[in-house]
Amino acid sequence: MSDVCLIGTGMHPWGKWGRPFTEYGTAAARAALADAGADASEVDFVSGAATVRGGYPGFVAGAAFARALGWRGQQVASSYAACASGAQAIAAARARLLAGLSDMALVVGAESAPKGFFAPLGGDRPDDPDWLRFRLLGAANPLYFALAARRRMELHGARPEDFAAVKAKNAAHGAANPMARYRKRTTAGEVLASPVVADPLHLLDVCATSDGGAALVLVREEDARRRGADPVRLAGLSAAVPEYPVAEPEMPYLAGDPPRAEDGDTGGRAPRFREANARAAFEEAGVGPEDLDLAEVYDLSTAMELDWYEEIGLCPRGGAEGLLRDGATRVGGRIPVNPSGGLASFGEAVPAQGIAQVCEVAAQLRGRAEPERRVEGARVGIAVNQGLFGHGSAAVLTR
Amino acid sequence: MSDVCLIGTGMHPWGKWGRPFTEYGTAAARAALADAGADASEVDFVSGAATVRGGYPGFVAGAAFARALGWRGQQVASSYAACASGAQAIAAARARLLAGLSDMALVVGAESAPKGFFAPLGGDRPDDPDWLRFRLLGAANPLYFALAARRRMELHGARPEDFAAVKAKNAAHGAANPMARYRKRTTAGEVLASPVVADPLHLLDVCATSDGGAALVLVREEDARRRGADPVRLAGLSAAVPEYPVAEPEMPYLAGDPPRAEDGDTGGRAPRFREANARAAFEEAGVGPEDLDLAEVYDLSTAMELDWYEEIGLCPRGGAEGLLRDGATRVGGRIPVNPSGGLASFGEAVPAQGIAQVCEVAAQLRGRAEPERRVEGARVGIAVNQGLFGHGSAAVLTR
Amino acid sequence: METAPWIARGADGPHLLGSRCTACGAVSFPPDRAHCRDPHCPGGDPVVAALPRRGRIWSFTDCRYPPPPPYVPPTDPFEPFVLVAVELDGPGPIVLGQAPPGTALSSLRIGAPAELVEGTAAGPEGRRFPVWQWRPLPDGGGDAQTAGGVR
Amino acid sequence: METAPWIARGADGPHLLGSRCTACGAVSFPPDRAHCRDPHCPGGDPVVAALPRRGRIWSFTDCRYPPPPPYVPPTDPFEPFVLVAVELDGPGPIVLGQAPPGTALSSLRIGAPAELVEGTAAGPEGRRFPVWQWRPLPDGGGDAQTAGGVR
Ligand SMILES: [Zn+2]
Ligand SMILES: [Zn+2]
């Protein structure tokens, strides 16, 4: 099977700009087309990552971006999966290209975020777990992150200082990234001195919400070669739901699933969806965690970054703290994680974030990241994230 | 290129049942799997058509259906395009199958609709044309339908009696369809005697909103043959945006685009997106309008059905009234349109409707429609619809 | 939305503000902000531009039932209103607007001239805001039918 | 939502109502309505079932800033509250719940026992409705750590 390649990436800087999401998305799309050396008229598929916070145009983001860029009768799609929206939009584009249904796909995601905690839509919706968790329990996102962080402390000996060290590492990376919203170094001490949001997590442990936009231009590998582009191979991609039962009460659920009676307390547990997606993407790509030169992981909280180390196979369960403390995941270390600065430096722009992760991995594989945060000679990278409702995605890129 | 085939279809009857959308979707999915003779464990891709009216689970409909059916780690997607959501979900499934990324796809769409006019979400959103059209103009959907209907009367001599005759025809078809919500015959006189909603359209000219669910099981053609299934070929599919400029103020816009200066008043006009989608789907399928045995068209209003006759090529511009008056589009006529009963008999269940149209075409091509509304010996059918924002879709199925 | 969007007063009366592209001249309403939407455009900036305040009726209808929120009916009980689509002179875009209260549906004809007037619309909590409306004009005759009939 | 969902009073005190599959025994909270969610299930119906009212603390945290709507803070000014995840005996599902007001974070330990009590939550316009809460119990010692630590 032929592979699909990225030949152009583009971003609108993250921030709180207060403009419609379409402006960020079209700016990113124009940048991606320019980077690809492609004309907009070559695009025959526009794959939008939708946003639920931009009114109706956000729901039909693919069409909204296509219109803003100039309607040309392109095939169009709009995908939504919360934070995994970007990955699903990329997956839609990859499938069309591999199927030969389209020859050049433009993937775009953008968000214009409200301030503060993410909150559900209005109305009374007692069938909606996302509504119930707020109304019944006040369980905003950071509380879910904090439950997992506390659990990690108990099981693996993580300390608040480790969480803070994740932030310090990522902030140092992000300080050199012109696309990041927060471009200053942060010390672990500053994290620990920031107010506690949800014990054990401090304000600086939890990612903010941002405006931003990101876009990719994708073609089949032979077309990338023919064009003389500077391509990055999208070698593996997975956007899967978990396997039942899922023990953890994943956001936004009120409860997890108990184990099957015949499995007993510990038996028959499928890998968590994050591990499963990473495994599936590695398998498609024909590489493994040992081949990775860098990883972009979804650090909704600093503690969650440590979970990811294990879930993508950088170390065994319980090994993340050691990896972090050894400096292995810093730029310059054995396996840099979030050289972009991660969500710690960006703040989350939901449908754009998964695409931005892929932009970052591509920049590193192309040797184009700023020198201070460059992973020299990188040839294999992964980008992983998670949506609400216990589903997520993983993308493996190779050079 | 191999084709993709439907090997199973399933529906939950349309109505106003007042239950969560996931229940309709899973019921339809189970019916489709049973029809396909497939086990749920064979499905490796769940493609959900999203709903914006079901809370957060509606946005991530693919994952919500996968969860309700029992999470198995399947790849998943959620597509949204208003009324064209179902078509985009089918398109996502087809692409994955053709690319060889998945082997069996389950496409599901379902809606639990509020009563009355569709209204936009809450909040103040002056950047959202769907909000603006209500706040500034009170331009609910039927008003857009009525502007087009009045235009049709002016240009092509349509009469309110013609519109009413469309309803009578479709109601007669739907009366024999156990999946339809309205299963009684309606006379043209009853339509004309119903209250005017937006002149020239009466209450019975405009489709209602319903609950319902529809699902498809798709595999590649060689797998369909190997399974000994009763397959229908998904021979062409298009879900495209229009080409600029679009003269008509399509829902929900406040205005259309003027012609390009150099084109003058009449020149350089691209085909409308509905025509363009139908042409693209015909082209992929290698057939033309002259090969059609039946058509399912999106009769949001009775008058709109007449526009579709011309846009899918059943007759030249201005010929629809003649076709209707001749009885050609009745079951038993030369080219039956909406043998299911159409939206007139179903009422619209947004993300399910496009999938239901395909279920109907498949039922006809398989010779399984109820005798009173069966199109005998049908081998080629089309299903067309339109979303908001001027984009839509067309699917050509062959036997 | 407390103030009227996109209405300005010129010497000859009120008109709409749209955008016009500095490169290709493409006109858009409401105004485009960031980029021209014509895909053939060599690349221009949309600048605010006054649109013609007259045009020809492209189609029309009325609304007999109260639209849902965020529409706020200006009267209680609800009074039906007329909605008109006018193709601006030029030809410019076809722009939707309500007709002034009291306009009879029977006074409208496709192809007949209409002009923009300022009216008021209702917002939440009894607030009013200015909005454009299309007032039908006495029929100029001959070519009106043609102009409106082409598109 | 005016009434407490999924709480019932048994002989030994209040407990949650979940669902149990008639075929495979799968337990779900909140209750499944239409179908069992275990993909290996031969096909059973979810019936309402009382869940154990005790379990072990799986994790816990607190909420120092007021959550956004539809949460309604029961006090003004907002008082931080404690959120607990309890793995029900059985083992049953891990279920989230607030701890009763006044519960100190320092009184909680992963693996320690907890039991369900009825509390009240705030709704719009000053309304209150009953809701389940997790009250930590004096630590039973030995195996508690293990039971809570496995998952
Ligand atoms: Zn231009
Ligand atoms: Zn079961």
PDB file of N, CA, C and O and ligand atoms in Angstrom, chain D residues 20-26 35-38 40-46, ligand 2:
ATOM      1  N   ARG D  20     -28.184  -4.285  35.623  1.00  0.00           N
ATOM      2  CA  ARG D  20     -27.486  -5.565  35.525  1.00  0.00           C
ATOM      3  C   ARG D  20     -28.093  -6.311  34.353  1.00  0.00           C
ATOM      4  O   ARG D  20     -29.307  -6.349  34.176  1.00  0.00           O
ATOM      5  N   CYS D  21     -27.235  -6.899  33.532  1.00  0.00           N
ATOM      6  CA  CYS D  21     -27.713  -7.602  32.336  1.00  0.00           C
ATOM      7  C   CYS D  21     -28.257  -8.971  32.714  1.00  0.00           C
ATOM      8  O   CYS D  21     -27.605  -9.727  33.443  1.00  0.00           O
ATOM      9  N   THR D  22     -29.422  -9.282  32.190  1.00  0.00           N
ATOM     10  CA  THR D  22     -30.049 -10.573  32.518  1.00  0.00           C
ATOM     11  C   THR D  22     -29.275 -11.748  31.918  1.00  0.00           C
ATOM     12  O   THR D  22     -29.414 -12.878  32.364  1.00  0.00           O
ATOM     13  N   ALA D  23     -28.461 -11.486  30.923  1.00  0.00           N
ATOM     14  CA  ALA D  23     -27.737 -12.590  30.288  1.00  0.00           C
ATOM     15  C   ALA D  23     -26.327 -12.736  30.842  1.00  0.00           C
ATOM     16  O   ALA D  23     -25.935 -13.819  31.269  1.00  0.00           O
ATOM     17  N   CYS D  24     -25.556 -11.661  30.848  1.00  0.00           N
ATOM     18  CA  CYS D  24     -24.137 -11.787  31.199  1.00  0.00           C
ATOM     19  C   CYS D  24     -23.813 -11.206  32.555  1.00  0.00           C
ATOM     20  O   CYS D  24     -22.681 -11.350  33.027  1.00  0.00           O
ATOM     21  N   GLY D  25     -24.770 -10.534  33.178  1.00  0.00           N
ATOM     22  CA  GLY D  25     -24.517  -9.982  34.505  1.00  0.00           C
ATOM     23  C   GLY D  25     -23.762  -8.669  34.511  1.00  0.00           C
ATOM     24  O   GLY D  25     -23.439  -8.149  35.576  1.00  0.00           O
ATOM     25  N   ALA D  26     -23.466  -8.097  33.334  1.00  0.00           N
ATOM     26  CA  ALA D  26     -22.717  -6.841  33.286  1.00  0.00           C
ATOM     27  C   ALA D  26     -23.465  -5.751  34.051  1.00  0.00           C
ATOM     28  O   ALA D  26     -24.675  -5.606  33.917  1.00  0.00           O
ATOM     29  N   HIS D  35     -29.771  -1.651  25.889  1.00  0.00           N
ATOM     30  CA  HIS D  35     -29.015  -2.864  25.584  1.00  0.00           C
ATOM     31  C   HIS D  35     -27.834  -2.973  26.524  1.00  0.00           C
ATOM     32  O   HIS D  35     -27.318  -1.966  26.997  1.00  0.00           O
ATOM     33  N   CYS D  36     -27.400  -4.167  26.721  1.00  0.00           N
ATOM     34  CA  CYS D  36     -26.170  -4.437  27.449  1.00  0.00           C
ATOM     35  C   CYS D  36     -24.996  -3.896  26.634  1.00  0.00           C
ATOM     36  O   CYS D  36     -24.982  -4.023  25.415  1.00  0.00           O
ATOM     37  N   ARG D  37     -23.997  -3.317  27.309  1.00  0.00           N
ATOM     38  CA  ARG D  37     -22.863  -2.751  26.587  1.00  0.00           C
ATOM     39  C   ARG D  37     -21.666  -3.682  26.475  1.00  0.00           C
ATOM     40  O   ARG D  37     -20.635  -3.306  25.920  1.00  0.00           O
ATOM     41  N   ASP D  38     -21.796  -4.873  27.013  1.00  0.00           N
ATOM     42  CA  ASP D  38     -20.688  -5.831  26.876  1.00  0.00           C
ATOM     43  C   ASP D  38     -20.768  -6.474  25.498  1.00  0.00           C
ATOM     44  O   ASP D  38     -21.742  -7.176  25.192  1.00  0.00           O
ATOM     45  N   HIS D  40     -19.391  -8.935  24.304  1.00  0.00           N
ATOM     46  CA  HIS D  40     -19.393 -10.399  24.307  1.00  0.00           C
ATOM     47  C   HIS D  40     -20.704 -10.975  24.821  1.00  0.00           C
ATOM     48  O   HIS D  40     -20.854 -12.189  24.923  1.00  0.00           O
ATOM     49  N   CYS D  41     -21.617 -10.110  25.166  1.00  0.00           N
ATOM     50  CA  CYS D  41     -22.876 -10.567  25.752  1.00  0.00           C
ATOM     51  C   CYS D  41     -23.695 -11.325  24.711  1.00  0.00           C
ATOM     52  O   CYS D  41     -23.830 -10.887  23.575  1.00  0.00           O
ATOM     53  N   PRO D  42     -24.231 -12.484  25.101  1.00  0.00           N
ATOM     54  CA  PRO D  42     -25.074 -13.228  24.164  1.00  0.00           C
ATOM     55  C   PRO D  42     -26.386 -12.507  23.874  1.00  0.00           C
ATOM     56  O   PRO D  42     -27.116 -12.918  22.957  1.00  0.00           O
ATOM     57  N   GLY D  43     -26.685 -11.439  24.609  1.00  0.00           N
ATOM     58  CA  GLY D  43     -27.897 -10.679  24.318  1.00  0.00           C
ATOM     59  C   GLY D  43     -28.868 -10.729  25.469  1.00  0.00           C
ATOM     60  O   GLY D  43     -29.708 -11.613  25.543  1.00  0.00           O
ATOM     61  N   GLY D  44     -28.740  -9.786  26.372  1.00  0.00           N
ATOM     62  CA  GLY D  44     -29.640  -9.741  27.517  1.00  0.00           C
ATOM     63  C   GLY D  44     -30.230  -8.360  27.659  1.00  0.00           C
ATOM     64  O   GLY D  44     -29.885  -7.450  26.907  1.00  0.00           O
ATOM     65  N   ASP D  45     -31.123  -8.224  28.618  1.00  0.00           N
ATOM     66  CA  ASP D  45     -31.738  -6.933  28.861  1.00  0.00           C
ATOM     67  C   ASP D  45     -31.172  -6.342  30.143  1.00  0.00           C
ATOM     68  O   ASP D  45     -31.009  -7.055  31.140  1.00  0.00           O
ATOM     69  N   PRO D  46     -30.895  -5.055  30.142  1.00  0.00           N
ATOM     70  CA  PRO D  46     -30.453  -4.434  31.378  1.00  0.00           C
ATOM     71  C   PRO D  46     -31.668  -4.222  32.288  1.00  0.00           C
ATOM     72  O   PRO D  46     -32.661  -3.623  31.871  1.00  0.00           O
TER      73      PRO D  46
HETATM   74 ZN    ZN E   2     -25.058  -8.625  28.842  1.00  0.00          ZN
END
